[in-house]
Amino acid sequence: MEKKKRIVIALGGNALGNTLPEQMQAVKITARAIVDLIQEGCEVVVAHGNGPQVGMINNAMAALSRENPNQPNTPLSVCVAMSQAYIGYDLQNALREELYNRGIFDMPVATMITQIRVDPEDPAFQSPSKPIGHFMTAEQAKEAEEKYGYVMKEDAGRGYRRVVASPKPVEIIEIGAIRSLVESGQLVIACGGGGIPVTLQGNHLKGASAVIDKDFVSNLLAQELDADFLIILTAVEKVAVNFGKPDEKWIDDMNCDKARQYISEGHFAPGSMLPKVEAAVAFAESGENRTSLITLLEKAKDGILGKTGTRIHQA
Ligand code: ADP
Ligand code: MG
């Protein structure tokens, strides 16, 4: 029998929705897309983002400590851990249901709480860049800056959001456990929300105030698991050059050199498409026969069949 293609999937914001009830609905569609790939004979590992969710949890915990002075503020690393568990719960549940609906009863689904080592000297700690939480108006943003000391930035013409440090992932602490589960045929959700950022202090792992980009950690996960594909599922079917301009052109295919050229020409927005293309290039370049694909969540199956999406390959 031919060896199954191993795929790491990175799920973006639209796979999860913005609120609790939205998420419960969104994961149903997400689960269908993932189980489609399993039925195509692929071995799938799931990673996901947490921008809106970690922002929401952070706001809720901040409100708690304002109401009750005995409740100290919740570190951002703990908020990421909470988001992993709660998103993992919804995804795990929806995936199990979808597998059962299609008569697949022998594939356990598990969420791994994942810590990611980051470098405490990473320059990202000095310049927060990662948007989290809901969008605000200019006035609301100003108030958040003054009241809570948040750093606020305009996000791609869609309003203002809080930005936090987003260091590069260095090491997946639980990679051994993740690998064991994957090797034994389980459907694993790992590195949720980019993983819980930690720094090494002797034998202690100290939570860091940051949110790691899920696109970068998915690349690391795919490399560590020796995956064949990194599939980044997002809100657009393809990557474009001159995105949103009259001469916009959708890309089916690009090698790493071409992708780097487009990056240097500024075609991909920082914080949205840029980390995806960078992660896709890093994975495609990391070994022979490794391919990255960026496409729409609902088109995952068509993408793996070569019918759509943007493919990024080594040469
Ligand atoms: P996710 O939550 O999946 O990470 P993001 O909103 O961060 O999604 O990034 C995807 C978005 O990037 C697209 O919906 C699109 O609006 C935007 N984008 C920016 N530049 C490009 C580009 N060159 N081609 C396609 N989409 C782009
Ligand atoms: Mg994003």
Coordinates of C-alpha atoms and ligand atoms in Angstrom, one line a residue:
M1 CA 0.0 0.0 0.0
E2 CA 1.2 3.5 -0.8
K3 CA 2.3 5.5 2.2
K4 CA -0.4 8.0 3.2
K5 CA 0.4 11.7 2.5
R6 CA 0.9 13.5 5.7
I7 CA -0.7 16.9 5.9
V8 CA -0.4 19.7 8.5
I9 CA -3.3 22.0 8.2
A10 CA -3.2 25.5 9.6
L11 CA -6.7 26.9 10.2
G12 CA -7.3 30.6 10.1
G13 CA -9.8 32.8 11.8
N14 CA -12.7 32.1 9.5
A15 CA -12.5 28.4 10.4
L16 CA -13.5 29.3 14.0
G17 CA -15.8 32.3 13.9
N18 CA -15.6 35.3 16.3
T19 CA -18.0 34.3 19.2
L20 CA -18.8 31.1 21.1
P21 CA -21.9 30.3 19.1
E22 CA -20.2 31.2 15.9
Q23 CA -17.4 28.9 16.6
M24 CA -19.7 26.0 17.3
Q25 CA -21.2 26.5 13.9
A26 CA -18.0 27.2 12.0
V27 CA -16.2 24.1 13.3
K28 CA -18.9 21.9 11.6
I29 CA -17.8 23.3 8.2
T30 CA -14.2 23.0 9.2
A31 CA -14.7 19.4 10.3
R32 CA -16.2 18.5 6.9
A33 CA -13.2 20.0 5.1
I34 CA -10.8 18.1 7.3
V35 CA -12.6 14.8 7.1
D36 CA -12.8 15.2 3.2
L37 CA -9.0 15.1 3.3
I38 CA -9.0 12.0 5.5
Q39 CA -11.3 10.3 3.1
E40 CA -9.0 11.2 0.2
G41 CA -6.5 9.0 2.1
C42 CA -4.4 11.7 3.8
E43 CA -3.1 11.6 7.3
V44 CA -4.0 15.0 8.8
V45 CA -2.7 17.0 11.7
V46 CA -4.5 20.2 12.7
A47 CA -3.1 23.5 13.9
H48 CA -5.1 26.7 14.3
G49 CA -5.0 30.3 15.1
N50 CA -6.7 32.1 18.0
G51 CA -6.7 35.9 17.3
P52 CA -10.3 36.7 18.2
Q53 CA -10.5 34.0 20.9
V54 CA -7.4 35.0 22.8
G55 CA -8.5 38.6 22.7
M56 CA -11.9 37.8 24.0
I57 CA -10.4 35.6 26.9
N58 CA -7.9 38.3 27.7
N59 CA -10.7 41.0 27.9
A60 CA -12.9 38.7 30.0
M61 CA -10.0 38.0 32.5
A62 CA -9.1 41.6 32.6
A63 CA -12.7 42.5 33.5
L64 CA -12.6 39.8 36.2
S65 CA -9.6 41.4 37.9
R66 CA -11.1 44.9 37.6
E67 CA -14.3 43.6 39.4
N68 CA -12.4 41.6 42.0
P69 CA -9.2 43.0 43.4
N70 CA -8.3 39.5 44.8
Q71 CA -8.0 38.2 41.2
P72 CA -4.7 39.1 39.8
N73 CA -4.5 39.7 36.0
T74 CA -4.2 36.6 33.8
P75 CA -1.0 36.3 31.9
L76 CA -1.4 36.3 28.1
S77 CA 0.3 32.8 28.0
V78 CA -2.5 31.4 30.2
C79 CA -5.0 33.1 27.9
V80 CA -3.4 31.2 25.0
A81 CA -3.6 28.0 27.0
M82 CA -7.3 28.6 27.7
S83 CA -7.9 29.3 24.0
Q84 CA -6.2 26.0 23.0
A85 CA -8.4 24.0 25.3
Y86 CA -11.7 25.7 24.4
I87 CA -11.0 25.7 20.6
G88 CA -9.7 22.1 20.9
Y89 CA -12.9 21.1 22.6
D90 CA -15.1 22.4 19.8
L91 CA -12.9 21.1 17.0
Q92 CA -12.4 17.7 18.7
N93 CA -16.1 17.3 19.2
A94 CA -17.0 18.4 15.6
L95 CA -14.4 16.2 14.1
R96 CA -15.5 13.1 16.1
E97 CA -19.1 13.8 15.0
E98 CA -18.1 14.2 11.3
L99 CA -16.0 11.0 11.4
Y100 CA -18.9 9.1 12.9
N101 CA -21.3 10.6 10.4
R102 CA -19.2 9.1 7.6
G103 CA -18.8 5.7 9.3
I104 CA -15.2 6.2 10.5
F105 CA -15.3 4.9 14.0
D106 CA -11.6 3.9 14.5
M107 CA -9.9 7.3 14.5
P108 CA -9.6 8.9 18.0
V109 CA -9.4 12.7 18.1
A110 CA -7.1 14.4 20.6
T111 CA -6.1 17.9 21.4
M112 CA -2.5 18.4 22.7
I113 CA -1.9 21.4 24.9
T114 CA 1.3 22.6 23.3
Q115 CA 4.1 24.9 24.6
I116 CA 6.4 26.5 22.2
R117 CA 9.9 27.7 23.2
V118 CA 10.7 31.2 22.1
D119 CA 13.9 33.2 22.4
P120 CA 13.6 35.8 25.2
E121 CA 16.0 38.0 23.1
D122 CA 13.7 37.8 20.0
P123 CA 13.4 41.4 18.8
A124 CA 9.6 40.9 18.4
F125 CA 9.3 41.5 22.2
Q126 CA 10.4 45.1 21.6
S127 CA 7.9 45.8 18.8
P128 CA 4.4 44.3 19.2
S129 CA 2.9 43.5 15.8
K130 CA 0.3 40.7 16.2
P131 CA -3.4 41.9 16.2
I132 CA -5.6 40.1 18.7
G133 CA -9.2 40.6 19.8
H134 CA -12.0 42.5 18.2
F135 CA -11.9 45.5 15.9
M136 CA -12.4 48.9 17.5
T137 CA -13.0 52.4 16.2
A138 CA -10.3 55.1 16.5
E139 CA -12.0 56.5 19.7
Q140 CA -12.3 53.0 21.4
A141 CA -8.7 52.3 20.5
K142 CA -7.5 55.5 22.1
E143 CA -9.4 54.7 25.3
A144 CA -7.9 51.2 25.4
E145 CA -4.4 52.7 25.1
E146 CA -5.0 55.2 27.9
K147 CA -7.0 52.8 30.2
Y148 CA -5.1 49.5 29.9
G149 CA -1.8 50.5 28.3
Y150 CA -2.5 48.4 25.3
V151 CA -0.6 49.0 22.0
M152 CA -3.2 49.6 19.3
K153 CA -2.7 49.5 15.5
E154 CA -4.8 49.9 12.4
D155 CA -5.4 46.4 10.8
A156 CA -5.5 46.3 7.0
G157 CA -8.3 48.9 6.7
R158 CA -10.6 47.0 8.9
G159 CA -10.3 49.1 12.1
Y160 CA -8.1 49.1 15.1
R161 CA -6.9 46.1 17.1
R162 CA -4.7 45.5 20.1
V163 CA -1.2 44.2 19.0
V164 CA 1.1 42.0 21.1
A165 CA 4.6 40.6 20.6
S166 CA 4.8 37.8 18.2
P167 CA 8.2 36.0 18.5
K168 CA 9.3 33.2 16.2
P169 CA 8.7 29.6 17.4
V170 CA 12.0 27.8 18.2
E171 CA 11.0 24.4 19.6
I172 CA 7.7 22.5 20.1
I173 CA 8.1 21.2 23.6
E174 CA 5.4 18.4 23.3
I175 CA 6.6 17.3 19.8
G176 CA 7.4 13.7 21.1
A177 CA 3.9 13.2 22.4
I178 CA 2.3 14.7 19.2
R179 CA 4.4 12.4 17.1
S180 CA 3.4 9.3 19.1
L181 CA -0.3 10.2 18.7
V182 CA 0.1 10.8 15.0
E183 CA 2.1 7.6 14.4
S184 CA -0.6 5.6 16.2
G185 CA -3.3 6.9 13.8
Q186 CA -5.0 9.5 15.9
L187 CA -6.3 12.8 14.5
V188 CA -4.3 15.4 16.5
I189 CA -5.0 19.0 17.1
A190 CA -1.8 20.7 18.3
C191 CA 0.0 24.0 18.5
G192 CA -3.4 25.8 18.9
G193 CA -3.2 29.6 18.8
G194 CA 0.4 29.3 17.7
G195 CA 1.2 27.4 20.9
I196 CA 1.8 28.7 24.4
P197 CA 4.9 30.8 24.2
V198 CA 7.5 29.9 26.9
T199 CA 11.1 30.7 27.6
L200 CA 13.5 28.2 29.2
Q201 CA 14.7 29.0 32.7
G202 CA 16.7 26.0 33.8
N203 CA 14.1 23.2 34.0
H204 CA 11.3 25.7 34.3
L205 CA 9.3 26.9 31.3
K206 CA 8.1 30.4 31.9
G207 CA 5.0 31.7 30.1
A208 CA 5.8 34.7 27.8
S209 CA 3.5 37.6 27.1
A210 CA 3.1 37.0 23.4
V211 CA 1.0 35.3 20.7
I212 CA 3.0 33.2 18.2
D213 CA 1.8 33.3 14.6
K214 CA 0.0 30.0 13.8
D215 CA 1.4 30.1 10.2
F216 CA 5.0 30.0 11.5
V217 CA 4.4 27.3 14.1
S218 CA 2.5 25.2 11.5
N219 CA 5.6 25.3 9.3
L220 CA 7.7 24.1 12.3
L221 CA 5.2 21.4 13.1
A222 CA 5.1 20.2 9.5
Q223 CA 8.9 20.0 9.4
E224 CA 9.1 18.2 12.7
L225 CA 6.5 15.6 11.6
D226 CA 8.2 15.3 8.2
A227 CA 4.9 16.1 6.5
D228 CA 4.4 16.1 2.7
F229 CA 2.1 19.1 2.7
L230 CA 1.5 22.3 4.7
I231 CA -2.0 23.5 3.9
I232 CA -2.9 27.0 5.1
L233 CA -6.7 27.4 5.0
T234 CA -7.9 30.9 5.1
A235 CA -10.5 33.4 3.7
V236 CA -9.2 33.6 0.1
E237 CA -9.0 30.8 -2.5
K238 CA -5.7 32.0 -3.9
V239 CA -2.8 34.4 -3.1
A240 CA -2.7 37.4 -5.4
V241 CA -0.2 39.9 -6.6
N242 CA -1.5 43.5 -6.7
F243 CA -4.2 42.3 -4.2
G244 CA -7.2 44.5 -4.3
K245 CA -5.9 46.6 -7.2
P246 CA -7.3 46.8 -10.7
D247 CA -4.4 44.7 -12.0
E248 CA -4.9 42.0 -9.3
K249 CA -3.7 38.6 -10.5
W250 CA -4.4 35.3 -8.7
I251 CA -1.4 32.9 -8.5
D252 CA -1.8 29.1 -9.1
D253 CA 1.7 28.2 -8.6
M254 CA 5.0 29.8 -7.6
N255 CA 8.5 28.5 -6.6
C256 CA 10.3 29.9 -3.6
D257 CA 12.4 32.4 -5.5
K258 CA 9.3 33.9 -7.2
A259 CA 7.5 34.0 -3.8
R260 CA 10.5 35.8 -2.3
Q261 CA 10.5 38.3 -5.2
Y262 CA 6.8 39.0 -4.6
I263 CA 7.5 39.4 -0.8
S264 CA 10.2 42.0 -1.5
E265 CA 7.9 43.8 -3.9
G266 CA 5.4 44.1 -1.0
H267 CA 2.5 42.1 -2.4
F268 CA 1.5 40.4 0.8
A269 CA 0.1 42.3 3.8
P270 CA 2.1 42.0 7.0
G271 CA 0.1 40.2 9.7
S272 CA -2.2 38.5 7.2
M273 CA -0.9 37.1 3.9
L274 CA 2.8 37.8 4.5
P275 CA 3.3 35.2 7.3
K276 CA 1.4 32.6 5.3
V277 CA 3.6 33.0 2.3
E278 CA 6.8 33.1 4.5
A279 CA 5.7 30.0 6.3
A280 CA 4.8 28.3 3.0
V281 CA 8.2 29.1 1.5
A282 CA 10.1 28.0 4.6
F283 CA 8.3 24.6 4.5
A284 CA 8.7 24.1 0.8
E285 CA 12.4 24.8 1.1
S286 CA 13.0 22.6 4.1
G287 CA 13.1 19.3 2.2
E288 CA 12.6 17.4 -1.0
N289 CA 9.0 16.8 -2.0
R290 CA 7.6 19.2 0.5
T291 CA 4.8 21.4 -0.9
S292 CA 2.8 24.2 0.6
L293 CA -0.7 25.2 -0.4
I294 CA -2.7 28.3 0.5
T295 CA -6.4 28.1 -0.2
L296 CA -10.0 28.6 1.1
L297 CA -11.2 26.4 3.9
E298 CA -14.1 25.0 1.8
K299 CA -11.7 24.2 -1.1
A300 CA -9.2 22.1 0.9
K301 CA -10.1 18.9 -1.0
D302 CA -10.0 20.6 -4.4
G303 CA -6.7 22.1 -3.4
I304 CA -5.1 18.7 -2.5
L305 CA -6.4 17.3 -5.8
G306 CA -4.6 20.1 -7.6
K307 CA -7.7 21.9 -8.8
T308 CA -7.3 25.2 -6.9
G309 CA -5.4 27.2 -4.4
T310 CA -1.8 28.6 -4.6
R311 CA 0.9 26.0 -4.5
I312 CA 4.4 26.9 -3.3
H313 CA 7.2 24.6 -4.2
Q314 CA 11.0 24.5 -4.0
A315 CA 12.2 25.0 -7.5
Ligands
ADP1 P1 -6.4 34.0 8.8 O1 -7.3 34.3 9.9 O2 -6.8 32.8 8.0 O3 -4.9 33.9 9.3 P2 -5.9 36.7 7.7 O4 -7.1 37.6 7.7 O5 -4.8 36.8 8.7 O6 -6.5 35.2 7.8 O7 -5.2 36.6 6.3 C1 -6.0 36.3 5.1 C2 -6.3 37.6 4.4 O8 -5.1 38.2 3.8 C3 -7.2 37.5 3.2 O9 -8.6 37.4 3.6 C4 -6.9 38.8 2.4 O10 -7.9 39.8 2.8 C5 -5.6 39.3 3.0 N1 -4.5 39.5 1.9 C6 -3.5 40.4 2.1 N2 -2.7 40.3 1.0 C7 -3.2 39.4 0.2 C8 -2.7 38.9 -1.1 N3 -1.7 39.4 -1.7 N4 -3.4 37.9 -1.7 C9 -4.5 37.4 -1.1 N5 -5.0 37.8 0.1 C10 -4.3 38.8 0.8
MG2 MG -3.9 35.6 10.4

